[in-house]
PDB file of C-alpha atoms in Angstrom:
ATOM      1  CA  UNK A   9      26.940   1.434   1.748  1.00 38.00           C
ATOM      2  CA  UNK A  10      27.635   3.388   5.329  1.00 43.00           C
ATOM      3  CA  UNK A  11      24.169   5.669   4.421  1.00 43.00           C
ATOM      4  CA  UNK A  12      22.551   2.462   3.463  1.00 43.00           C
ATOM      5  CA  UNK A  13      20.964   2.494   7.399  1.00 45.00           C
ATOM      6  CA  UNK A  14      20.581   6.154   7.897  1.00 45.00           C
ATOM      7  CA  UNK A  15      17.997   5.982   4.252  1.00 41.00           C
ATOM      8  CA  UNK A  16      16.268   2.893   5.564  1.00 48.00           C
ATOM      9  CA  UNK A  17      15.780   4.918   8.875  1.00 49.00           C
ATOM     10  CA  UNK A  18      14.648   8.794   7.640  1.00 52.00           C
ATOM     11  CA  UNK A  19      12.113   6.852   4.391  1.00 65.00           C
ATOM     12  CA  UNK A  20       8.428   5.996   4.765  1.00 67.00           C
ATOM     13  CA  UNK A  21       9.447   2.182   4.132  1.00 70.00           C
ATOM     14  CA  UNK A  22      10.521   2.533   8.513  1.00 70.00           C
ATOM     15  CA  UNK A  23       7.357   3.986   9.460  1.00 73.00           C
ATOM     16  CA  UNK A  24       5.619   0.869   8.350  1.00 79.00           C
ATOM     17  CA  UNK A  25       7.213  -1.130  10.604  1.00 79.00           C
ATOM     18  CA  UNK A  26       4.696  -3.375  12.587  1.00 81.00           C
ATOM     19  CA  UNK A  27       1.176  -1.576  10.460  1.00 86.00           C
ATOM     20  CA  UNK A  28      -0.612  -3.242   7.990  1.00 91.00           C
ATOM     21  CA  UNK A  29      -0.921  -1.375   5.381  1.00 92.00           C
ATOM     22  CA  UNK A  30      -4.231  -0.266   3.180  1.00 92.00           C
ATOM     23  CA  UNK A  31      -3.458   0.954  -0.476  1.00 95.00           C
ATOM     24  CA  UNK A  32      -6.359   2.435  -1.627  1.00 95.00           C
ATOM     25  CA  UNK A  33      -6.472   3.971  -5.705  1.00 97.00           C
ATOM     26  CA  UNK A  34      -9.322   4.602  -8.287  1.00 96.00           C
ATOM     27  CA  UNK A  35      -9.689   2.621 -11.536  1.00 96.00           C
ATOM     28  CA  UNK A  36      -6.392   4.308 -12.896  1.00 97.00           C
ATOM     29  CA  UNK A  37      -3.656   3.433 -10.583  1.00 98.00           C
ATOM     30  CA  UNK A  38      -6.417   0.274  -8.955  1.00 97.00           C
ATOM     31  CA  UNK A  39      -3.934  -2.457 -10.481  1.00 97.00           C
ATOM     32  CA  UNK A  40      -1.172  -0.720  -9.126  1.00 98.00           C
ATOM     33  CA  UNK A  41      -2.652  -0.894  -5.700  1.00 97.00           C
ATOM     34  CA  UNK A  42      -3.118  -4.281  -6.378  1.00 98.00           C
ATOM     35  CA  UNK A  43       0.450  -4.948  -7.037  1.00 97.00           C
ATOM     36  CA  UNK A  44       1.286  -2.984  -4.074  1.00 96.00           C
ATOM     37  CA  UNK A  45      -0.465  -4.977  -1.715  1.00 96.00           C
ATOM     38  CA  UNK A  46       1.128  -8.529  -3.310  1.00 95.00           C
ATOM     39  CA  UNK A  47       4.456  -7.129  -3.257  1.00 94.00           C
ATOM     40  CA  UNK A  48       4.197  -6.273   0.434  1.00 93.00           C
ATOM     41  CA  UNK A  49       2.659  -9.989   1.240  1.00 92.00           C
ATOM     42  CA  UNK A  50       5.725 -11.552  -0.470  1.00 92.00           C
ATOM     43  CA  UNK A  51       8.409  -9.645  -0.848  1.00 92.00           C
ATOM     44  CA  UNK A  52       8.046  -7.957   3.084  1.00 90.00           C
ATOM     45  CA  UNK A  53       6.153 -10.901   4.359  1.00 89.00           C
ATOM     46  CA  UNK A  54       4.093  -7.690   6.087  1.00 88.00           C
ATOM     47  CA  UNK A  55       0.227  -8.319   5.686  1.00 91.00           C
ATOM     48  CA  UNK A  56      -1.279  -5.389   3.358  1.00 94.00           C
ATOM     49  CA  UNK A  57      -4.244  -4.657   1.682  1.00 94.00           C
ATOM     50  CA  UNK A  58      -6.112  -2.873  -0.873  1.00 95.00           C
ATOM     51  CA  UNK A  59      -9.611  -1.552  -2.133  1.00 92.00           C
ATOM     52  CA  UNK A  60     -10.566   0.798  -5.150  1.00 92.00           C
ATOM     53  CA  UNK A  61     -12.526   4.043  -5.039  1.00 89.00           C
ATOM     54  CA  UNK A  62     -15.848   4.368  -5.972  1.00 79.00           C
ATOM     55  CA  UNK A  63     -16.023   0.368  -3.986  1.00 79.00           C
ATOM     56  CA  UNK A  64     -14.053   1.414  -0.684  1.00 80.00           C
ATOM     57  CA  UNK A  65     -16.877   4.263  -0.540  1.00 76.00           C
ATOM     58  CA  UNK A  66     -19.580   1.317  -0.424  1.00 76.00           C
ATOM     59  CA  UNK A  67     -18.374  -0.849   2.355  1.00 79.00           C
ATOM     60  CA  UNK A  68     -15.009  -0.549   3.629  1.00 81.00           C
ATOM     61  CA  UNK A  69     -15.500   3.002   4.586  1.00 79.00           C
ATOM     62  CA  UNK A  70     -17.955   2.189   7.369  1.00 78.00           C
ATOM     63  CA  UNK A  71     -15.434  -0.956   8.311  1.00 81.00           C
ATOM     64  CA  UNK A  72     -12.845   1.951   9.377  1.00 82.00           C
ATOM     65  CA  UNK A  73     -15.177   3.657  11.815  1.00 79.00           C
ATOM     66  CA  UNK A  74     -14.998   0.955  14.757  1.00 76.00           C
ATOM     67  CA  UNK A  75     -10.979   0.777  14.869  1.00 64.00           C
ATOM     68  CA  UNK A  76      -9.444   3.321  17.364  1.00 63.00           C
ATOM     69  CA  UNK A  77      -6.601   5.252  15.002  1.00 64.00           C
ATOM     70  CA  UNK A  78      -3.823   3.964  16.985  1.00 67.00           C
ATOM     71  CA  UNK A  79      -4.531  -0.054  16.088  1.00 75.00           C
ATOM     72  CA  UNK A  80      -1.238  -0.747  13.555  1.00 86.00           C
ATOM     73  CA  UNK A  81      -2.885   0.141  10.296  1.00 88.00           C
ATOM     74  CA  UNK A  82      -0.971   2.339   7.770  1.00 88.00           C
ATOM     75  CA  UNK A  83      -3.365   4.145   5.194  1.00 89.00           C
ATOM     76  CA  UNK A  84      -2.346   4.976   1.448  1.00 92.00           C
ATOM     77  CA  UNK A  85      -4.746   6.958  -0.805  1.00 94.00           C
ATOM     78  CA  UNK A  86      -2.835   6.303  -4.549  1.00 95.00           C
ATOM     79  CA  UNK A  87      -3.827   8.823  -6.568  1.00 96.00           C
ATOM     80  CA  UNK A  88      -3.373   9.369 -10.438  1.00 97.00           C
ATOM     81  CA  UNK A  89      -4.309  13.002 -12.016  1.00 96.00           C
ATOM     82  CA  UNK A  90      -5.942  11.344 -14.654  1.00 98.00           C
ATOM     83  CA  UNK A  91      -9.068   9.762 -12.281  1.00 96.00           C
ATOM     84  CA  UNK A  92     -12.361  10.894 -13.162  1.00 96.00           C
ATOM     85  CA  UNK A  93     -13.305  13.903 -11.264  1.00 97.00           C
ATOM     86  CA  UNK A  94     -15.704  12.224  -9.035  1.00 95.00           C
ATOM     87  CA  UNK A  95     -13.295   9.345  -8.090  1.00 95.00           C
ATOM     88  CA  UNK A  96     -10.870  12.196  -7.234  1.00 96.00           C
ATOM     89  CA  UNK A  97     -13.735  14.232  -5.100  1.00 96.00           C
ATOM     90  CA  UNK A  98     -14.293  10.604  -3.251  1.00 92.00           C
ATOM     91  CA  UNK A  99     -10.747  10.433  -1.863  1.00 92.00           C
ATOM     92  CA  UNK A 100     -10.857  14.116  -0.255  1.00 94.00           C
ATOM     93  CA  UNK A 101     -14.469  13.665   1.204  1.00 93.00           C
ATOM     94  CA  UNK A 102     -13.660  10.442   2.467  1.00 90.00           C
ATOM     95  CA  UNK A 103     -10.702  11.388   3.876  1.00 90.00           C
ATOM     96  CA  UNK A 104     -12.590  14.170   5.553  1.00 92.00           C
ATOM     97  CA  UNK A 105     -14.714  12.266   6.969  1.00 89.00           C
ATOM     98  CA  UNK A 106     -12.620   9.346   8.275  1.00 87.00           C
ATOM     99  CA  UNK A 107     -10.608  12.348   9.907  1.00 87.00           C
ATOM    100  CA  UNK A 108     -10.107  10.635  13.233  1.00 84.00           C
ATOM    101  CA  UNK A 109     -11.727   6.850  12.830  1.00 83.00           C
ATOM    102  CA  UNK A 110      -8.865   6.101  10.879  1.00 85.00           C
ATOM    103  CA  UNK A 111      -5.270   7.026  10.541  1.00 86.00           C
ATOM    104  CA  UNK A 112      -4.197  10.020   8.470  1.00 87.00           C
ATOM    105  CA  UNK A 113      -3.749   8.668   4.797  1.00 88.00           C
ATOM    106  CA  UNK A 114      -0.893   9.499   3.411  1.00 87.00           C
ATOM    107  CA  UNK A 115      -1.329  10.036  -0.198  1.00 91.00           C
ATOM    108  CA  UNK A 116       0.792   9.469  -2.936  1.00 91.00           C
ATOM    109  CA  UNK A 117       0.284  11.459  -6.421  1.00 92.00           C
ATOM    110  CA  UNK A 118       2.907   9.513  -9.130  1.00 92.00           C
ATOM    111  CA  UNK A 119       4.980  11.388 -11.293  1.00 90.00           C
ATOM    112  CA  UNK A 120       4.296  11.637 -14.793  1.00 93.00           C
ATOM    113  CA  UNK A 121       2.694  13.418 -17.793  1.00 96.00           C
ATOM    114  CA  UNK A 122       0.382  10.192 -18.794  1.00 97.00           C
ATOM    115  CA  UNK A 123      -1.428   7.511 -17.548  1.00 97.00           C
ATOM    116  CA  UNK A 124       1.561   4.990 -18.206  1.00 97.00           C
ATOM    117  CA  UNK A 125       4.293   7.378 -16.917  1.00 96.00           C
ATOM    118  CA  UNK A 126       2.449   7.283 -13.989  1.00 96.00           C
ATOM    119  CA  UNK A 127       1.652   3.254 -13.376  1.00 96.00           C
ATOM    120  CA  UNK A 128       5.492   2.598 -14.303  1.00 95.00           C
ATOM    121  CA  UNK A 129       6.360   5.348 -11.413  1.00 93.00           C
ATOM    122  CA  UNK A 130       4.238   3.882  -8.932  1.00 93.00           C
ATOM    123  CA  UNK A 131       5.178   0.034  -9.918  1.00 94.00           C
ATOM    124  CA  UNK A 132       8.842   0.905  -9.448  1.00 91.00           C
ATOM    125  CA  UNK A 133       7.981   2.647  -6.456  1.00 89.00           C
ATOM    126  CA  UNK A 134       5.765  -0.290  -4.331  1.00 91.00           C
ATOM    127  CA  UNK A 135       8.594  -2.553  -5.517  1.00 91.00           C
ATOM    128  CA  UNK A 136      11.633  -0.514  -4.024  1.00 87.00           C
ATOM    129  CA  UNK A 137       9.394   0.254  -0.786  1.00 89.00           C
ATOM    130  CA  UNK A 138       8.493  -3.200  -0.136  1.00 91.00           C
ATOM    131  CA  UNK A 139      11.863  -4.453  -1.253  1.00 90.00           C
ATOM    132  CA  UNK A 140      13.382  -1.931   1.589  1.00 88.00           C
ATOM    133  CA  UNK A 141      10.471  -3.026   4.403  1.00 88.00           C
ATOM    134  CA  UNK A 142      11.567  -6.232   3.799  1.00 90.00           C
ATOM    135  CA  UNK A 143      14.938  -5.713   5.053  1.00 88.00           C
ATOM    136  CA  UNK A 144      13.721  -3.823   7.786  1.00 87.00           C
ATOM    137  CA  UNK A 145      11.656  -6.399   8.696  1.00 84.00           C
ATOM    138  CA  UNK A 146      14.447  -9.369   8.889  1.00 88.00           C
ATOM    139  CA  UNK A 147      13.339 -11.035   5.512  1.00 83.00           C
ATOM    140  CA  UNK A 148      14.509 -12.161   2.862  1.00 84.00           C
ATOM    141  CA  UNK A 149      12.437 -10.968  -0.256  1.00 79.00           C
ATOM    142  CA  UNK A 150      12.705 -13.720  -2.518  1.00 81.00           C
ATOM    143  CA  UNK A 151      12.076 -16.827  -0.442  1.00 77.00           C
ATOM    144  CA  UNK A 152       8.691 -17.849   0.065  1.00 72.00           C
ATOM    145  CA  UNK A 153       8.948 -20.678   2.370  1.00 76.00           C
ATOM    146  CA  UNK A 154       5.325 -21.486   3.182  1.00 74.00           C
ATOM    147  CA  UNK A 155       4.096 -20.894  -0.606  1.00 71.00           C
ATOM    148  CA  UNK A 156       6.768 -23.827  -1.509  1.00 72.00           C
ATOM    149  CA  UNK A 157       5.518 -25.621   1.410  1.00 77.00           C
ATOM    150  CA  UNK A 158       1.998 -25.448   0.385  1.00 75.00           C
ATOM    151  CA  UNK A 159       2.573 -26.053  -3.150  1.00 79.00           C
ATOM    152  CA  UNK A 160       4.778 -29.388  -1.910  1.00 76.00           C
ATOM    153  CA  UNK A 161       1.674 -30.404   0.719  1.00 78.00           C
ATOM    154  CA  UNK A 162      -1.059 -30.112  -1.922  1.00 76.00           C
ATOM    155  CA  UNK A 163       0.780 -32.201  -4.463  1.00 83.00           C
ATOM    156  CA  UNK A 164       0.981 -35.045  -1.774  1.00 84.00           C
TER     157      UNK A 164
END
């Protein structure tokens, strides 16, 4: 337990500390990004979002070129081997372009010789993160206060 603060300090988890975070994936590791971004609201309590490629490339990609880079936004590009090709080409042009408007991604390839390798990798991976930013962040990861309050007021 005495290296417990000194891993919480060197990981990525610490460098998310006051940023929202953007998870962005292509129809492969897409429900992963998903999960990503619930397991941040809940377990972290840390706002987080997330879009899938070809989509992103549609909208949200203009959205990112009216915030200065040093607003508290955290960018993720998930990305699986096994995208098609031109989801794959999407991610490096866009983040070629966005070079500057937006922070630097920081992109994250998960391990494994198949599709499902890969989405248990990644799963395990969001969940340990966001389990880790939550006790950075002061929080306790399984109480959800204002989702029982909610639940309570709309039953009234």
């Amino acid at each position: 337990m005495s290296r417990l603060p000194t891993i919480l300090q060197n990981n990525w988890p610490n460098k998310l500390l006051a940023k929202r975070p953007f998870f962005y994936a292509g129809s492969v590791m897409g429900p992963i990004a998903h999960k990503w971004k619930i397991s941040f609201n809940e377990n972290a309590k840390n706002v987080a979002f997330y879009n899938e490629l070809p989509e992103f490339s549609h909208n949200e990609f203009t959205g990112w070129t009216s915030h200065p880079i040093e607003k508290p936004f955290a960018v993720f590009d998930l990305v699986s081997q096994f995208e098609h090709p031109q989801v794959l080409k999407r991610f490096d042009v866009s983040d070629r372009l966005l070079s500057g408007q937006r922070p630097k991604a920081t992109r994250i390839e998960p391990r494994g010789d198949s599709v499902i390798k890969q989405v248990m990798w990644a799963s395990v991976l969001g969940d340990y993160v966001s389990l880790y930013l939550a006790v950075l962040n002061g929080q306790d990861p399984a109480r959800l206060q204002l989702v029982d309050k909610l639940k309570q007021s709309l039953n009234e």
